[in-house]
Structures are given as structure tokens and as C-alpha cells.
Coordinates of C-alpha atoms in Angstrom, one line a residue:
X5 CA 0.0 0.0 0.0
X6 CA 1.7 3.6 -1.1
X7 CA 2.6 5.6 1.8
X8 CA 2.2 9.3 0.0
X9 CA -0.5 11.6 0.2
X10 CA -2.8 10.9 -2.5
X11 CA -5.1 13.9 -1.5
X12 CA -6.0 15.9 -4.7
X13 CA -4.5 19.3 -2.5
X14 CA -1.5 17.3 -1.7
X15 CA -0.7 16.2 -5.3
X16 CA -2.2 20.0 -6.3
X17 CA -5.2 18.6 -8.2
X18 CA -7.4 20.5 -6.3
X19 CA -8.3 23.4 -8.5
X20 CA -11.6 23.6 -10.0
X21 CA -12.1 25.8 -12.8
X22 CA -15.7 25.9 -12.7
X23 CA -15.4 28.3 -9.7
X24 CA -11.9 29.8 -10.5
X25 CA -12.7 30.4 -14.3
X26 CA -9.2 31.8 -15.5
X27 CA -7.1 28.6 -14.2
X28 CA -9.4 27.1 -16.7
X29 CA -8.9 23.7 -18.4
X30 CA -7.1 22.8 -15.0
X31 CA -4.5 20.3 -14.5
X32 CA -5.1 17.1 -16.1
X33 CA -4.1 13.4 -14.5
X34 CA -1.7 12.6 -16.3
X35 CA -1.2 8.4 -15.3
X36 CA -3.8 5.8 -14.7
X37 CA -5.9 6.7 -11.8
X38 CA -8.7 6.1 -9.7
X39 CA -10.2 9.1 -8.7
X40 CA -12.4 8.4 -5.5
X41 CA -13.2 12.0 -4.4
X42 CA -10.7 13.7 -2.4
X43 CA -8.0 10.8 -3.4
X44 CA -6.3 9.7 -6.8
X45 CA -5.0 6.6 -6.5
X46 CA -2.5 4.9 -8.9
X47 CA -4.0 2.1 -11.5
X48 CA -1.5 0.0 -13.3
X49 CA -2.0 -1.5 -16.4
X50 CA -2.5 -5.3 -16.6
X51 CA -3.7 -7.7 -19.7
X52 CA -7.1 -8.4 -19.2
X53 CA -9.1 -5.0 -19.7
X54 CA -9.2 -1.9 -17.2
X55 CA -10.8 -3.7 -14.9
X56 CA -8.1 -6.4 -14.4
X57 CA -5.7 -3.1 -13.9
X58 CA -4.3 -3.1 -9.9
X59 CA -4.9 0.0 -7.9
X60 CA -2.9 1.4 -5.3
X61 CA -3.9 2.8 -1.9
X62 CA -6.5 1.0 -0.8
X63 CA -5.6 -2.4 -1.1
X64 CA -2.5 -2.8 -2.6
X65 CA -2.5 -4.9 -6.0
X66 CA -6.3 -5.2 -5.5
X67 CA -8.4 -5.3 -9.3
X68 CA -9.5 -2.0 -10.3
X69 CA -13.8 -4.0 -10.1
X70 CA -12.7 -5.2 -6.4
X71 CA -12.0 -2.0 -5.3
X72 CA -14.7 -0.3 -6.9
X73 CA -17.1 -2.9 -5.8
X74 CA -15.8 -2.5 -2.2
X75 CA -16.5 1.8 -2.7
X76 CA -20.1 0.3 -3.1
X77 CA -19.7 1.7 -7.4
X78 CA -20.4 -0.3 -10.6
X79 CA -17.6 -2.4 -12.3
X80 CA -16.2 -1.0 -15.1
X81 CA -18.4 -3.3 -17.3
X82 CA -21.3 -1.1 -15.9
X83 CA -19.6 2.7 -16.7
X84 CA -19.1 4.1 -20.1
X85 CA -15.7 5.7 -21.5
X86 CA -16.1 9.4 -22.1
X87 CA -13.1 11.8 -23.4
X88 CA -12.5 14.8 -22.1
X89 CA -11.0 17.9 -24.5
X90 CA -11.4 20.6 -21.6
X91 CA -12.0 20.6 -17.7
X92 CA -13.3 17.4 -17.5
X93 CA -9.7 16.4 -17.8
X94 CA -9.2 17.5 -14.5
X95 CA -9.9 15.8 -11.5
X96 CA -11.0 18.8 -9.1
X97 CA -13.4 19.8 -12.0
X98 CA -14.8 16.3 -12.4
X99 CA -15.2 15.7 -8.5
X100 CA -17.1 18.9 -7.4
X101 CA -19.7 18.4 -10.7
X102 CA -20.2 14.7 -8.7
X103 CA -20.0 15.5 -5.1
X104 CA -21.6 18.9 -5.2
X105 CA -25.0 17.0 -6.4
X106 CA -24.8 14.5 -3.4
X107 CA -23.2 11.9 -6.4
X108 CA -20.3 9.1 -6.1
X109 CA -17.1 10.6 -7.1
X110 CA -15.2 7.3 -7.8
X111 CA -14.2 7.2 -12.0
X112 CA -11.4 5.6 -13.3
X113 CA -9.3 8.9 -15.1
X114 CA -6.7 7.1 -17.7
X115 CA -4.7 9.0 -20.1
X116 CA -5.5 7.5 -23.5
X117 CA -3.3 7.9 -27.1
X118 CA -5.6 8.2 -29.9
X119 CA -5.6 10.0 -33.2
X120 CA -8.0 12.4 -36.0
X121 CA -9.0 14.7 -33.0
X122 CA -7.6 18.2 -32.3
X123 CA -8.4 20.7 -29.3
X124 CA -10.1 24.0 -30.5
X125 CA -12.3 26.3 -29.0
X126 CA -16.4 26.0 -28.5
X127 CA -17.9 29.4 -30.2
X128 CA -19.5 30.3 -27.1
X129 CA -18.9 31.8 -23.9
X130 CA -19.9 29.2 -20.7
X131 CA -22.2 29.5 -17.6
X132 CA -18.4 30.2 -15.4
X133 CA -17.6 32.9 -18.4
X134 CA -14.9 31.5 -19.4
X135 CA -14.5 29.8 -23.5
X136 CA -14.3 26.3 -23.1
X137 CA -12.4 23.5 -25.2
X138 CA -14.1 21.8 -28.4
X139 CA -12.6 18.8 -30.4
X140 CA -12.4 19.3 -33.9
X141 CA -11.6 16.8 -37.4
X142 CA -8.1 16.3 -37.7
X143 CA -6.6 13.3 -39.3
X144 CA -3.2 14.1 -38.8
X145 CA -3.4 14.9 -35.7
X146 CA -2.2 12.2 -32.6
X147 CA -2.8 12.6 -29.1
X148 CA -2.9 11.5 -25.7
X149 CA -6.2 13.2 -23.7
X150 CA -7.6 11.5 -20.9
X151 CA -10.6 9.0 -20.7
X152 CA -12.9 8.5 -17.4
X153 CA -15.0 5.9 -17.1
X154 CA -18.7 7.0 -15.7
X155 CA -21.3 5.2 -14.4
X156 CA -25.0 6.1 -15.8
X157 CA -25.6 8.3 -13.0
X158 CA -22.4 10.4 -13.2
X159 CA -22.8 10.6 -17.1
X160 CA -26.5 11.9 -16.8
X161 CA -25.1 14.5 -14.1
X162 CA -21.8 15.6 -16.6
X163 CA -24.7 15.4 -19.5
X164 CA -26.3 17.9 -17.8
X165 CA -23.4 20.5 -17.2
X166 CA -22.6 20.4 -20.8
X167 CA -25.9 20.9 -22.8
X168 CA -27.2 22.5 -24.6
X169 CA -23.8 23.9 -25.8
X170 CA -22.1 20.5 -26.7
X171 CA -23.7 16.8 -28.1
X172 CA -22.1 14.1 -26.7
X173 CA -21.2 11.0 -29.5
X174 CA -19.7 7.8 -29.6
X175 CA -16.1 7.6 -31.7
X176 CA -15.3 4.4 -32.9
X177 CA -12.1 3.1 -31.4
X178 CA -10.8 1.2 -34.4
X179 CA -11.1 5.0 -36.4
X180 CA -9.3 6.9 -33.7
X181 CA -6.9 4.6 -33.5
X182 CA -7.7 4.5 -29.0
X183 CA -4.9 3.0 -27.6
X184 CA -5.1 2.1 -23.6
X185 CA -1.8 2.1 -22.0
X186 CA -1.7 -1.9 -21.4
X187 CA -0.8 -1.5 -24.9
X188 CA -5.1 -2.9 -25.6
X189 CA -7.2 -1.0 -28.1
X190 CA -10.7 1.1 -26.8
X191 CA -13.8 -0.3 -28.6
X192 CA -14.8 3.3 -28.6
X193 CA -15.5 6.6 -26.8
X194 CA -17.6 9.4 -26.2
X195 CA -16.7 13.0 -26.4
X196 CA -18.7 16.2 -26.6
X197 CA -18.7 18.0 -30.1
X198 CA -19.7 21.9 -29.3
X199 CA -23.2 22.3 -30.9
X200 CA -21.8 26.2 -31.7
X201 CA -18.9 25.0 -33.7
X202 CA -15.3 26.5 -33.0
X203 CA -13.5 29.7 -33.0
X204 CA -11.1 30.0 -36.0
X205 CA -7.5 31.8 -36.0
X206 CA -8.8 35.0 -38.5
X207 CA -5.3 35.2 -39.6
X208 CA -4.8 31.2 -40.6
X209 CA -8.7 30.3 -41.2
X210 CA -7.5 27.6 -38.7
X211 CA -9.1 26.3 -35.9
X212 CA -7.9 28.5 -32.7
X213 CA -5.7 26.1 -30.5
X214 CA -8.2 25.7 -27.2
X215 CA -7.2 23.9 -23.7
X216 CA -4.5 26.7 -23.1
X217 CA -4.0 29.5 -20.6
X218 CA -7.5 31.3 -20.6
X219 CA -6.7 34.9 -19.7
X220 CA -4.5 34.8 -22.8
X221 CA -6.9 33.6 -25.1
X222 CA -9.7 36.3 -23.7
X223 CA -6.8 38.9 -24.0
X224 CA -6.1 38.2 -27.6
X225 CA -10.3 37.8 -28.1
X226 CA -10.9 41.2 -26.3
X227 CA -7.9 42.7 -28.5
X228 CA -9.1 41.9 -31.7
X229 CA -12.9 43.1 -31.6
X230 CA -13.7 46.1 -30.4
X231 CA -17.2 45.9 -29.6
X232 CA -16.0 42.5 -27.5
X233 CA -14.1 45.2 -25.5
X234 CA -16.7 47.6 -24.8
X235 CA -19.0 44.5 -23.9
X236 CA -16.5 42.4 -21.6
X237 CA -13.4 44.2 -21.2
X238 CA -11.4 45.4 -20.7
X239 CA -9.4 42.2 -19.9
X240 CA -9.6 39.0 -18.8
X241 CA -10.3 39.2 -14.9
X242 CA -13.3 41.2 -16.3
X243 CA -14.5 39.4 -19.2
X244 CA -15.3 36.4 -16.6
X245 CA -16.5 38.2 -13.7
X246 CA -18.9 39.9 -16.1
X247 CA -20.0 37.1 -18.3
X248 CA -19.9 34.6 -15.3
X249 CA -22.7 36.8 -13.8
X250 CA -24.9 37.7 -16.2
X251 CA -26.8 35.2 -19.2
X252 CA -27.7 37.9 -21.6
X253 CA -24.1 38.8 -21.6
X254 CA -23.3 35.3 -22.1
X255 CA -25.3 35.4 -25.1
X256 CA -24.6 38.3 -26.7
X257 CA -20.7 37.7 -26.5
X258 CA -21.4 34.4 -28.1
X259 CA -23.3 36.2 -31.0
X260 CA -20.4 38.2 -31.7
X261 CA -17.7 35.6 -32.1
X262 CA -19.9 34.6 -35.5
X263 CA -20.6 38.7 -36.5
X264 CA -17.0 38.6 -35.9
X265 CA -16.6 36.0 -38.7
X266 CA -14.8 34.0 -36.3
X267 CA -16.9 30.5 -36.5
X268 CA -16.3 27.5 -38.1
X269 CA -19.6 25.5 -38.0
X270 CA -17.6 22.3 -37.1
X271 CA -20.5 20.4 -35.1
X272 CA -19.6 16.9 -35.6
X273 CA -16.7 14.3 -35.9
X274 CA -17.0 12.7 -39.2
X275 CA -14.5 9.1 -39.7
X276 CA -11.3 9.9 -40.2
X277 CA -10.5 8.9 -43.9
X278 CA -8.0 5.6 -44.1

């Protein structure tokens, strides 16, 4: 059994974006994990499927489905695997929209390599004011985000935070190429596709790279439209404490980005070709 803290403050996972909008996507896990909460305990890969994978800290080298049947949670078998592009990547973000509904908090967060997708921007501003991440086509593209498996309960609850802005759909492993660490391949995924498309780059006609420092991207945003300024500005600290309050701001912002000419309507994931 591991000795270190595996507190989410202790191992500074802790931050939530939802309520501290400019640290926005937060800090992702970044190994296999089992987050329970307030812990994040080690998972290490074994044949057999993730829930043959060993996890530290309760029970040393106990299977991933003994421990979670022992927290009183479905086996893996009964959770479905669900990429994250933004916050949801984080495991501070990911616990308080569980716990602060009364809900389990105990998903399996495993960094997953997999290919076609890239990380943009959604075209709209969210309810914490701040612009969230979006995937996007793109087939060159290779990547390692993270995957947690939710049980029916937690995925109506995350559902919920992320409509009507985003659709969530299932990827096909085999066409993303979803590669587990153990070296298996992922039968598939879902992921949320922004239902408002994504911000471009007006100088490249390019998706705008999302998933980075926020109060930079809302900087350059506020720079380059004027009446974005006189609406949310005049710089980031504002735009959020602004937008976070009020819906019709919200709304109006998002209206912009597309009078801007800034939106590629890039609302689903079609297969990548090969």
C-alpha cells in the first residue's frame, strides 16, 4: 500500500475551474488513476481490460472491479468511456460536478493515445464565463487526452453540465486509432462536439488552438474586436466576472464571435479517412 499523500491538495489537483474560471482547463491526471473523491490513487495496467488493472492505496494490487465494488460503485463493465477535451480532464473539476450534487465521485481517469482529433475552442462563452475547449476533425493529428469511465448516474449528471452547448457521440475506437496504455485497443469513446462550432484563427482560417492559458486567449479575443471590449473588457479578470454573472451577456458575447466572422460551424466528428 503507497505511503504518499494521494489527497487531490497534496498532489495539487485540487483546483476547480468551474469556480476559478481563468485557471481554466485545469491540471489534467496525467497516469492511470482512480479518482475516489478527495484521493487519486494509482491504476497500473495489466492484460485483461481496465478492470483487471491493480490500484494502489486501498488495497495494494487489489483489481481495479474489487475495489470499486468494495467503494459500493459499478464495475467498469457497468460505466461508459467518455473523453475529455477541456476541464473534464481535471480531476478537481470532475469531483465537485459529482459531489456537489450529493453523487459518487469514484471514476477511473486514464490518459489514453488516440488519433484524428484536435483541441479548439467552442464558439460560445460558458455558464463560469470562461470559453471552453471543443474537439475538432483532424486526421493528422495524434494525441494522448484523458478518458474516465462514468457510471450512468455520473454521465447523466456531466450530461447535464454540458448541454445544450455540446452533443455528446460515440467515436469508434478502431477509427481513432484508442490505444489504452496496457498496450489494448478502446472499442470506442464518447466525447462532446460543441453544438456552436469553433473559434477560427482569422489570420490562418484555422481552428484557434483551445485547452490553453484562458486569460490569454480572452486577451487576444478582447484585442481583436472592439465591440468585444466595450462588452466584456477590458481584460480577462473582467470578461469572466462579467459574463460569469450575467446570461444575456453570455449570449450576446457568443453572437459576436460569429458577426466577428470568427466561427467554423464544425458540429460533428466525421471518420477519419484511411
Amino acid at each position: 500500500m503507497t505511503t504518499q499523500d494521494r489527497g487531490l491538495a497534496a498532489l495539487g489537483l485540487d483546483g476547480v475551474p468551474a469556480l476559478q474560471p481563468l485557471t481554466y482547463p485545469g491540471l489534467p491526471v496525467t497516469a492511470p488513476s482512480l479518482l475516489t473523491g478527495a484521493e487519486l490513487l494509482p491504476l497500473h495496467a495489466r492484460p485483461g481490460g481496465l478492470g483487471a488493472w491493480t490500484v494502489d492505496g486501498i488495497t495494494a494490487g487489489d483489481p481495479l472491479d474489487a475495489v470499486l465494488g468494495r467503494l459500493g460503485q459499478p464495475p467498469v463493465a457497468g460505466r461508459r468511456p467518455v473523453i475529455a477535451v477541456g476541464s473534464n480532464a481535471s480531476p478537481g473539476q470532475l469531483a465537485y460536478k459529482l459531489t456537489r450534487l450529493g453523487l459518487p465521485s469514484a471514476v477511473p481517469m486514464v490518459p489514453v493515445r488516440l488519433s484524428g482529433i484536435g483541441v479548439g475552442c467552442s464558439a460560445h462563452i460558458g455558464r463560469a464565463g470562461y470559453v471552453a475547449a471543443a474537439p475538432y476533425p483532424a486526421p493528422a493529428t495524434r494525441a494522448t487526452l484523458v478518458v474516465s469511465w462514468l457510471d450512468a448516474t455520473q454521465l447523466a449528471a456531466v450530461d447535464a453540465t454540458e448541454l445544450p452547448n455540446y452533443r455528446r457521440v460515440l467515436l469508434p475506437g478502431d477509427a481513432y486509432g484508442m490505444t489504452l496504455p496496457s498496450g489494448e485497443r478502446l472499442f470506442g469513446a464518447y466525447v462532446y462536439v460543441s453544438a456552436r462550432g469553433v473559434l477560427a484563427d482569422p489570420l490562418t482560417g484555422l481552428p484557434r488552438p483551445g485547452g490553453g492559458d484562458q486569460a490569454a486567449l480572452l486577451d487576444v479575443l478582447l484585442d481583436a474586436s472592439p465591440r468585444l471590449r466595450e462588452l466584456l473588457g477590458p481584460d480577462a479578470a473582467s470578461w469572466v466576472r462579467r459574463a460569469a454573472a450575467d446570461a444575456e451577456l453570455r449570449a450576446r458575447g457568443t453572437l459576436l464571435f460569429a458577426e466577428e466572422g470568427w466561427v467554423l460551424p464544425w458540429t460533428e466528428l466525421p471518420l477519419p479517412p484511411g
